[in-house]
Amino acid sequence: GDSVTQMEGPVTLSEEAFLTINCTYTATGYPSLFWYVQYPGEGLQLLLKATKADDKGSNKGFEATYRKETTSFHLEKGSVQVSDSAVYFCAEYRAGTYKYIFGTGTRLKVLA
Amino acid sequence: EPEVTQTPSHQVTQMGQEVILRCVPISNHLYFYWYRQILGQKVEFLVSFYNNEISEKSEIFDDQFSVERPDGSNFTLKIRSTKLEDSAMYFCASNGGANTGELFFGEGSRLTVL
């Protein structure tokens, strides 16, 4: 069935380092793709999304590009901050399925 | 800003007891979901609900689980006879329409089954 695969965590970076968190999807067709972030003790919040191939979602310095040819939606940020420490979830939604599929989450820890 | 609210924030129960988790989705949203997350792990889909009926459910959502929208504002998840492995964080989410993209999540209800 459809699934979303994320890189294993935890990812530990120093402040101002470059971040990449890989995500690939297997849904056929053109699912909508999302990155959600979960800060400690909180629910999930939408970080960014892309709804069609070659779209780039961006928010708070994070970016991800919907790549149909590689079925990927990797999350990047040029310079991470301590406040970016959280768990990041990649997710897909395929119209007509009535559900969003989440990846396993990648924990990011940014050290000062 | 509109938000999804969940109660209780934490519930401790004995194995075999019934539990009801409550959610108030965003008022003009049409699609409602329950997810669960066991100890900070994967966010697992349980069930989706639209037009007063279940749209889709996962293998996890067996006969012990049920959902209801009793009064047009609340959306409840009932676990009939809890098991130890039901201990998890349960998240309610809502969405304005199937293709609008964003799921709005509540802050979760932590269920601990002893």
Short mmCIF file of C-alpha atoms in Angstrom, two decimals:
data_model
loop_
_atom_site.label_atom_id
_atom_site.label_comp_id
_atom_site.label_asym_id
_atom_site.label_seq_id
_atom_site.Cartn_x
_atom_site.Cartn_y
_atom_site.Cartn_z
CA GLY A 1 0.00 0.00 0.00
CA ASP A 2 0.92 3.64 0.04
CA SER A 3 3.65 4.63 2.45
CA VAL A 4 6.02 7.41 3.33
CA THR A 5 9.63 6.70 4.21
CA GLN A 6 11.77 9.08 6.19
CA MET A 7 15.38 8.97 7.17
CA GLU A 8 16.08 7.55 10.59
CA GLY A 9 16.84 9.93 13.41
CA PRO A 10 17.90 11.39 15.60
CA VAL A 11 19.70 14.05 13.66
CA THR A 12 22.01 16.20 15.77
CA LEU A 13 23.38 19.41 14.32
CA SER A 14 25.15 22.49 15.53
CA GLU A 15 23.39 25.82 15.27
CA GLU A 16 23.65 27.36 11.78
CA ALA A 17 24.34 24.01 10.13
CA PHE A 18 22.55 22.91 6.97
CA LEU A 19 19.68 20.49 7.42
CA THR A 20 18.34 17.83 5.10
CA ILE A 21 15.73 15.31 6.13
CA ASN A 22 14.93 12.85 3.37
CA CYS A 23 11.42 11.73 2.55
CA THR A 24 10.16 9.49 -0.23
CA TYR A 25 6.62 8.45 -1.00
CA THR A 26 5.18 5.52 -2.87
CA ALA A 27 1.67 6.64 -3.67
CA THR A 28 0.76 6.40 -7.31
CA GLY A 29 -0.63 9.40 -9.05
CA TYR A 30 -0.09 12.83 -7.58
CA PRO A 31 -0.59 12.91 -3.83
CA SER A 32 -0.36 16.13 -1.89
CA LEU A 33 2.77 16.19 0.27
CA PHE A 34 3.35 17.78 3.64
CA TRP A 35 5.87 18.34 6.36
CA TYR A 36 4.53 18.56 9.89
CA VAL A 37 6.50 19.52 12.98
CA GLN A 38 5.90 18.37 16.54
CA TYR A 39 7.51 20.36 19.32
CA PRO A 40 7.93 18.66 22.70
CA GLY A 41 4.60 18.06 24.43
CA GLU A 42 2.55 19.47 21.57
CA GLY A 43 0.44 18.29 18.68
CA LEU A 44 1.48 18.32 15.06
CA GLN A 45 1.58 21.59 13.14
CA LEU A 46 1.77 22.01 9.42
CA LEU A 47 5.18 23.32 8.40
CA LEU A 48 4.80 23.37 4.63
CA LYS A 49 3.08 21.60 1.79
CA ALA A 50 3.14 21.05 -1.96
CA THR A 51 0.23 19.82 -3.99
CA LYS A 52 1.74 19.11 -7.41
CA ALA A 53 4.97 18.10 -9.06
CA ASP A 54 7.77 20.72 -9.00
CA ASP A 55 5.95 22.80 -6.40
CA LYS A 56 8.17 24.12 -3.64
CA GLY A 57 6.71 24.55 -0.18
CA SER A 58 8.45 26.94 2.17
CA ASN A 59 7.96 28.33 5.65
CA LYS A 60 10.20 29.65 8.46
CA GLY A 61 13.30 29.09 6.33
CA PHE A 62 12.40 25.47 5.59
CA GLU A 63 11.86 24.31 2.02
CA ALA A 64 10.85 21.13 0.25
CA THR A 65 10.35 20.48 -3.46
CA TYR A 66 7.89 17.94 -4.82
CA ARG A 67 9.97 15.74 -7.12
CA LYS A 68 7.90 13.32 -9.13
CA GLU A 69 10.86 11.74 -10.90
CA THR A 70 12.43 10.65 -7.61
CA THR A 71 9.15 10.46 -5.60
CA SER A 72 10.80 12.63 -2.99
CA PHE A 73 9.98 15.61 -0.81
CA HIS A 74 13.15 16.28 1.14
CA LEU A 75 13.08 18.95 3.83
CA GLU A 76 15.93 21.47 3.88
CA LYS A 77 16.96 24.47 5.88
CA GLY A 78 20.08 26.48 5.29
CA SER A 79 20.82 27.44 8.89
CA VAL A 80 19.12 25.69 11.77
CA GLN A 81 18.47 27.20 15.16
CA VAL A 82 18.14 25.63 18.59
CA SER A 83 14.42 26.43 18.43
CA ASP A 84 14.09 24.10 15.42
CA SER A 85 14.65 21.12 17.70
CA ALA A 86 11.54 18.98 17.22
CA VAL A 87 10.25 15.89 15.45
CA TYR A 88 9.52 16.32 11.75
CA PHE A 89 6.97 14.18 9.95
CA CYS A 90 6.59 13.80 6.23
CA ALA A 91 3.06 12.99 5.10
CA GLU A 92 1.07 12.38 1.96
CA TYR A 93 -2.58 12.66 1.08
CA ARG A 94 -4.13 11.04 -1.96
CA ALA A 95 -7.54 12.38 -2.92
CA GLY A 96 -10.35 9.93 -2.37
CA THR A 97 -8.56 7.94 0.33
CA TYR A 98 -9.80 10.00 3.29
CA LYS A 99 -6.55 9.60 5.15
CA TYR A 100 -3.15 11.16 5.48
CA ILE A 101 -0.21 8.79 5.74
CA PHE A 102 2.63 9.87 7.99
CA GLY A 103 6.23 8.80 8.01
CA THR A 104 7.90 7.57 11.17
CA GLY A 105 9.18 11.01 12.09
CA THR A 106 12.74 12.30 12.36
CA ARG A 107 13.89 13.84 15.59
CA LEU A 108 16.12 16.89 15.13
CA LYS A 109 18.29 18.19 17.93
CA VAL A 110 20.14 21.44 17.39
CA LEU A 111 22.96 22.27 19.77
CA ALA A 112 24.03 25.82 20.61
CA GLU B 1 -7.14 31.54 15.48
CA PRO B 2 -9.51 28.55 15.38
CA GLU B 3 -8.16 25.40 16.90
CA VAL B 4 -8.98 21.80 17.62
CA THR B 5 -9.43 21.12 21.31
CA GLN B 6 -9.19 17.77 23.04
CA THR B 7 -10.14 16.53 26.48
CA PRO B 8 -8.90 15.09 28.70
CA SER B 9 -5.26 15.93 28.29
CA HIS B 10 -4.33 12.84 30.25
CA GLN B 11 -6.38 9.86 31.39
CA VAL B 12 -5.25 6.91 33.44
CA THR B 13 -7.48 3.86 33.39
CA GLN B 14 -7.47 0.22 34.37
CA MET B 15 -7.29 -2.45 31.74
CA GLY B 16 -10.75 -3.50 30.60
CA GLN B 17 -12.36 -0.15 31.34
CA GLU B 18 -14.13 1.99 28.77
CA VAL B 19 -12.60 5.29 27.79
CA ILE B 20 -14.07 8.18 25.85
CA LEU B 21 -11.79 10.80 24.36
CA ARG B 22 -13.39 14.02 23.27
CA CYS B 23 -12.55 16.45 20.53
CA VAL B 24 -14.05 19.69 19.33
CA PRO B 25 -12.94 20.19 15.71
CA ILE B 26 -12.79 23.56 14.02
CA SER B 27 -16.38 24.63 13.54
CA ASN B 28 -16.68 24.80 9.74
CA HIS B 29 -14.58 21.72 9.06
CA LEU B 30 -16.11 18.69 7.42
CA TYR B 31 -13.59 15.89 7.81
CA PHE B 32 -12.49 14.49 11.13
CA TYR B 33 -9.73 12.09 12.05
CA TRP B 34 -8.25 10.20 14.93
CA TYR B 35 -4.58 9.29 14.97
CA ARG B 36 -2.50 7.75 17.68
CA GLN B 37 1.16 7.95 18.56
CA ILE B 38 2.74 5.40 20.84
CA LEU B 39 5.54 6.86 22.97
CA GLY B 40 6.78 9.43 20.45
CA GLN B 41 6.83 6.96 17.60
CA LYS B 42 4.98 6.85 14.32
CA VAL B 43 1.73 8.75 13.93
CA GLU B 44 -0.76 6.02 13.03
CA PHE B 45 -4.05 6.58 11.27
CA LEU B 46 -7.07 5.18 13.07
CA VAL B 47 -10.19 6.50 11.39
CA SER B 48 -11.65 9.26 9.27
CA PHE B 49 -15.19 10.53 9.50
CA TYR B 50 -17.31 12.55 7.12
CA ASN B 51 -21.00 13.27 6.79
CA ASN B 52 -21.76 11.39 10.01
CA GLU B 53 -20.15 8.17 8.99
CA ILE B 54 -16.77 6.51 8.91
CA SER B 55 -14.98 7.14 5.63
CA GLU B 56 -12.02 4.92 6.21
CA LYS B 57 -10.47 3.00 9.08
CA SER B 58 -7.23 1.20 9.69
CA GLU B 59 -6.57 -2.32 10.92
CA ILE B 60 -5.94 -0.86 14.36
CA PHE B 61 -9.54 0.39 14.51
CA ASP B 62 -11.15 -2.89 15.47
CA ASP B 63 -14.45 -3.60 17.20
CA GLN B 64 -13.14 -2.14 20.45
CA PHE B 65 -13.11 1.32 18.90
CA SER B 66 -15.98 3.52 17.85
CA VAL B 67 -16.43 7.14 16.89
CA GLU B 68 -19.39 9.43 17.16
CA ARG B 69 -20.36 12.98 16.46
CA PRO B 70 -23.23 13.23 18.89
CA ASP B 71 -24.17 16.88 18.73
CA GLY B 72 -22.65 18.55 15.69
CA SER B 73 -19.65 19.91 17.56
CA ASN B 74 -18.03 17.10 19.54
CA PHE B 75 -16.24 14.18 17.91
CA THR B 76 -15.55 11.32 20.27
CA LEU B 77 -13.41 8.22 20.23
CA LYS B 78 -14.54 5.39 22.47
CA ILE B 79 -12.42 2.43 23.43
CA ARG B 80 -14.77 -0.18 24.80
CA SER B 81 -12.40 -2.36 26.79
CA THR B 82 -8.93 -0.93 27.04
CA LYS B 83 -5.79 -3.02 26.72
CA LEU B 84 -2.29 -2.21 27.87
CA GLU B 85 -1.23 -1.67 24.27
CA ASP B 86 -3.82 1.07 23.87
CA SER B 87 -1.57 3.33 25.93
CA ALA B 88 -0.67 6.13 23.56
CA MET B 89 -1.22 9.75 22.68
CA TYR B 90 -4.43 10.12 20.71
CA PHE B 91 -4.69 13.05 18.34
CA CYS B 92 -7.85 14.41 16.84
CA ALA B 93 -7.59 16.35 13.60
CA SER B 94 -9.94 18.14 11.25
CA ASN B 95 -9.84 19.38 7.71
CA GLY B 96 -12.03 21.77 5.80
CA GLY B 97 -12.26 19.63 2.68
CA ALA B 98 -10.55 16.58 1.25
CA ASN B 99 -8.18 18.53 -0.95
CA THR B 100 -7.59 21.70 1.02
CA GLY B 101 -4.40 20.22 2.39
CA GLU B 102 -3.93 21.11 5.98
CA LEU B 103 -4.88 18.85 8.83
CA PHE B 104 -5.36 20.80 12.02
CA PHE B 105 -4.38 18.76 15.04
CA GLY B 106 -5.39 19.03 18.65
CA GLU B 107 -2.76 18.80 21.35
CA GLY B 108 -3.61 15.22 22.08
CA SER B 109 -5.01 13.10 24.87
CA ARG B 110 -2.55 10.88 26.62
CA LEU B 111 -4.07 7.55 27.60
CA THR B 112 -2.32 5.36 30.12
CA VAL B 113 -3.74 1.89 30.64
CA LEU B 114 -2.56 0.10 33.78
#
